[in-house]
Amino acid sequence: MKKIVLTLLLVVSFATTYGQNKYQERQNKYFVEAATKEYKLDEAQQKELAEIRTVMVLAYGESQKEFKAGTITKEEKQAKNGTASKAFNNGVIKLTGKNYKELAPFFKRMRDELKNVK
């Protein structure tokens, strides 16, 4: 019985993490394609950017789940999101060779455009 419950929990966790990601995958693909055009990224850089962004999105999702479950406070959620955002921004800075000020207009444009990705 214990194994069945553990297996079900694992399946639900996996399905939740990866099942809802179709929308996030489309957003991630859109973001990487736009960054590739904007900053002329090669294939390895595209792959790394996709991984960096996926880590950030998953971190945001986890902090949101924890907050809704009441296991973390609003401040803790903001701190976790801030850490994930900082890691993402530093990764993009490293990949593109641009500083944050140069990337900020692209990030703003992506925030607006990603809302319309279906």
mmCIF file of C-alpha atoms in Angstrom:
data_model
loop_
_atom_site.group_PDB
_atom_site.id
_atom_site.type_symbol
_atom_site.label_atom_id
_atom_site.label_comp_id
_atom_site.label_asym_id
_atom_site.label_seq_id
_atom_site.Cartn_x
_atom_site.Cartn_y
_atom_site.Cartn_z
ATOM 1 C CA MET A 1 0.000 0.000 0.000
ATOM 2 C CA LYS A 2 2.812 2.348 0.901
ATOM 3 C CA LYS A 3 4.487 1.718 -2.473
ATOM 4 C CA ILE A 4 1.246 2.416 -4.311
ATOM 5 C CA VAL A 5 0.763 5.740 -2.539
ATOM 6 C CA LEU A 6 4.391 6.676 -3.138
ATOM 7 C CA THR A 7 4.107 5.745 -6.810
ATOM 8 C CA LEU A 8 0.901 7.749 -7.198
ATOM 9 C CA LEU A 9 2.520 10.716 -5.516
ATOM 10 C CA LEU A 10 5.493 10.445 -7.846
ATOM 11 C CA VAL A 11 3.232 10.193 -10.909
ATOM 12 C CA VAL A 12 1.177 13.201 -9.801
ATOM 13 C CA SER A 13 4.334 15.221 -9.124
ATOM 14 C CA PHE A 14 5.777 14.302 -12.498
ATOM 15 C CA ALA A 15 2.512 15.033 -14.325
ATOM 16 C CA THR A 16 2.106 18.352 -12.562
ATOM 17 C CA THR A 17 5.651 19.423 -13.258
ATOM 18 C CA TYR A 18 5.757 18.342 -16.875
ATOM 19 C CA GLY A 19 2.078 18.269 -17.843
ATOM 20 C CA GLN A 20 1.411 21.923 -17.297
ATOM 21 C CA ASN A 21 4.620 22.830 -19.041
ATOM 22 C CA LYS A 22 3.183 22.736 -22.588
ATOM 23 C CA TYR A 23 2.246 26.393 -22.233
ATOM 24 C CA GLN A 24 5.558 27.149 -20.546
ATOM 25 C CA GLU A 25 7.427 25.245 -23.250
ATOM 26 C CA ARG A 26 5.778 27.393 -25.918
ATOM 27 C CA GLN A 27 6.712 30.523 -23.997
ATOM 28 C CA ASN A 28 10.254 29.263 -23.520
ATOM 29 C CA LYS A 29 10.597 28.463 -27.224
ATOM 30 C CA TYR A 30 9.252 31.900 -28.146
ATOM 31 C CA PHE A 31 11.675 33.588 -25.744
ATOM 32 C CA VAL A 32 14.698 31.633 -27.020
ATOM 33 C CA GLU A 33 13.798 32.304 -30.674
ATOM 34 C CA ALA A 34 13.402 36.028 -29.991
ATOM 35 C CA ALA A 35 16.690 36.160 -28.073
ATOM 36 C CA THR A 36 18.420 34.270 -30.879
ATOM 37 C CA LYS A 37 17.262 36.825 -33.429
ATOM 38 C CA GLU A 38 18.063 39.761 -31.163
ATOM 39 C CA TYR A 39 21.496 38.617 -29.967
ATOM 40 C CA LYS A 40 22.537 36.148 -32.697
ATOM 41 C CA LEU A 41 22.915 33.165 -30.370
ATOM 42 C CA ASP A 42 24.459 29.954 -31.641
ATOM 43 C CA GLU A 43 22.920 26.524 -31.039
ATOM 44 C CA ALA A 44 24.804 25.861 -27.787
ATOM 45 C CA GLN A 45 23.793 29.263 -26.434
ATOM 46 C CA GLN A 46 20.167 28.625 -27.387
ATOM 47 C CA LYS A 47 20.217 25.342 -25.507
ATOM 48 C CA GLU A 48 21.784 26.967 -22.452
ATOM 49 C CA LEU A 49 19.278 29.829 -22.534
ATOM 50 C CA ALA A 50 16.385 27.367 -22.708
ATOM 51 C CA GLU A 51 17.760 25.546 -19.660
ATOM 52 C CA ILE A 52 18.348 28.763 -17.712
ATOM 53 C CA ARG A 53 14.832 29.991 -18.423
ATOM 54 C CA THR A 54 13.273 26.629 -17.581
ATOM 55 C CA VAL A 55 15.006 26.639 -14.197
ATOM 56 C CA MET A 56 13.661 30.125 -13.506
ATOM 57 C CA VAL A 57 10.099 29.249 -14.550
ATOM 58 C CA LEU A 58 10.116 26.086 -12.431
ATOM 59 C CA ALA A 59 11.458 28.036 -9.442
ATOM 60 C CA TYR A 60 8.662 30.596 -9.849
ATOM 61 C CA GLY A 61 6.097 27.805 -10.074
ATOM 62 C CA GLU A 62 7.424 26.035 -7.000
ATOM 63 C CA SER A 63 7.432 29.214 -4.918
ATOM 64 C CA GLN A 64 3.863 29.933 -6.030
ATOM 65 C CA LYS A 65 2.763 26.407 -5.039
ATOM 66 C CA GLU A 66 4.491 26.700 -1.663
ATOM 67 C CA PHE A 67 2.900 30.088 -1.069
ATOM 68 C CA LYS A 68 -0.591 28.840 -1.960
ATOM 69 C CA ALA A 69 -0.062 25.810 0.299
ATOM 70 C CA GLY A 70 0.909 28.162 3.123
ATOM 71 C CA THR A 71 4.359 26.664 3.604
ATOM 72 C CA ILE A 72 6.140 29.944 2.848
ATOM 73 C CA THR A 73 5.302 33.586 3.442
ATOM 74 C CA LYS A 74 4.848 36.252 0.797
ATOM 75 C CA GLU A 75 8.288 37.606 1.659
ATOM 76 C CA GLU A 76 9.887 34.172 1.310
ATOM 77 C CA LYS A 77 8.177 33.739 -2.058
ATOM 78 C CA GLN A 78 9.485 37.109 -3.202
ATOM 79 C CA ALA A 79 12.983 36.205 -2.017
ATOM 80 C CA LYS A 80 12.907 32.883 -3.889
ATOM 81 C CA ASN A 81 11.614 34.576 -7.035
ATOM 82 C CA GLY A 82 14.256 37.275 -6.704
ATOM 83 C CA THR A 83 17.012 34.678 -6.428
ATOM 84 C CA ALA A 84 15.697 32.828 -9.487
ATOM 85 C CA SER A 85 15.363 36.071 -11.433
ATOM 86 C CA LYS A 86 18.882 37.162 -10.530
ATOM 87 C CA ALA A 87 20.336 33.806 -11.616
ATOM 88 C CA PHE A 88 18.396 34.039 -14.896
ATOM 89 C CA ASN A 89 19.492 37.619 -15.571
ATOM 90 C CA ASN A 90 23.133 36.781 -14.810
ATOM 91 C CA GLY A 91 22.924 33.788 -17.132
ATOM 92 C CA VAL A 92 21.546 35.898 -19.981
ATOM 93 C CA ILE A 93 24.184 38.558 -19.346
ATOM 94 C CA LYS A 94 26.890 35.907 -19.574
ATOM 95 C CA LEU A 95 25.411 34.402 -22.764
ATOM 96 C CA THR A 96 24.879 37.635 -24.637
ATOM 97 C CA GLY A 97 27.795 39.679 -23.371
ATOM 98 C CA LYS A 98 25.363 42.548 -22.720
ATOM 99 C CA ASN A 99 24.791 44.285 -19.409
ATOM 100 C CA TYR A 100 21.406 44.410 -17.705
ATOM 101 C CA LYS A 101 20.692 47.943 -18.904
ATOM 102 C CA GLU A 102 21.101 46.786 -22.501
ATOM 103 C CA LEU A 103 18.923 43.703 -21.895
ATOM 104 C CA ALA A 104 16.132 45.472 -19.980
ATOM 105 C CA PRO A 105 14.196 46.664 -23.080
ATOM 106 C CA PHE A 106 14.275 43.113 -24.491
ATOM 107 C CA PHE A 107 13.078 41.644 -21.182
ATOM 108 C CA LYS A 108 10.238 44.179 -21.025
ATOM 109 C CA ARG A 109 9.215 43.417 -24.595
ATOM 110 C CA MET A 110 9.282 39.685 -23.856
ATOM 111 C CA ARG A 111 7.120 40.105 -20.734
ATOM 112 C CA ASP A 112 4.514 41.833 -22.876
ATOM 113 C CA GLU A 113 4.742 39.445 -25.825
ATOM 114 C CA LEU A 114 4.790 36.265 -23.740
ATOM 115 C CA LYS A 115 1.367 37.150 -22.348
ATOM 116 C CA ASN A 116 -0.012 36.616 -25.853
ATOM 117 C CA VAL A 117 1.658 33.252 -26.497
ATOM 118 C CA LYS A 118 -1.039 30.596 -26.484
#
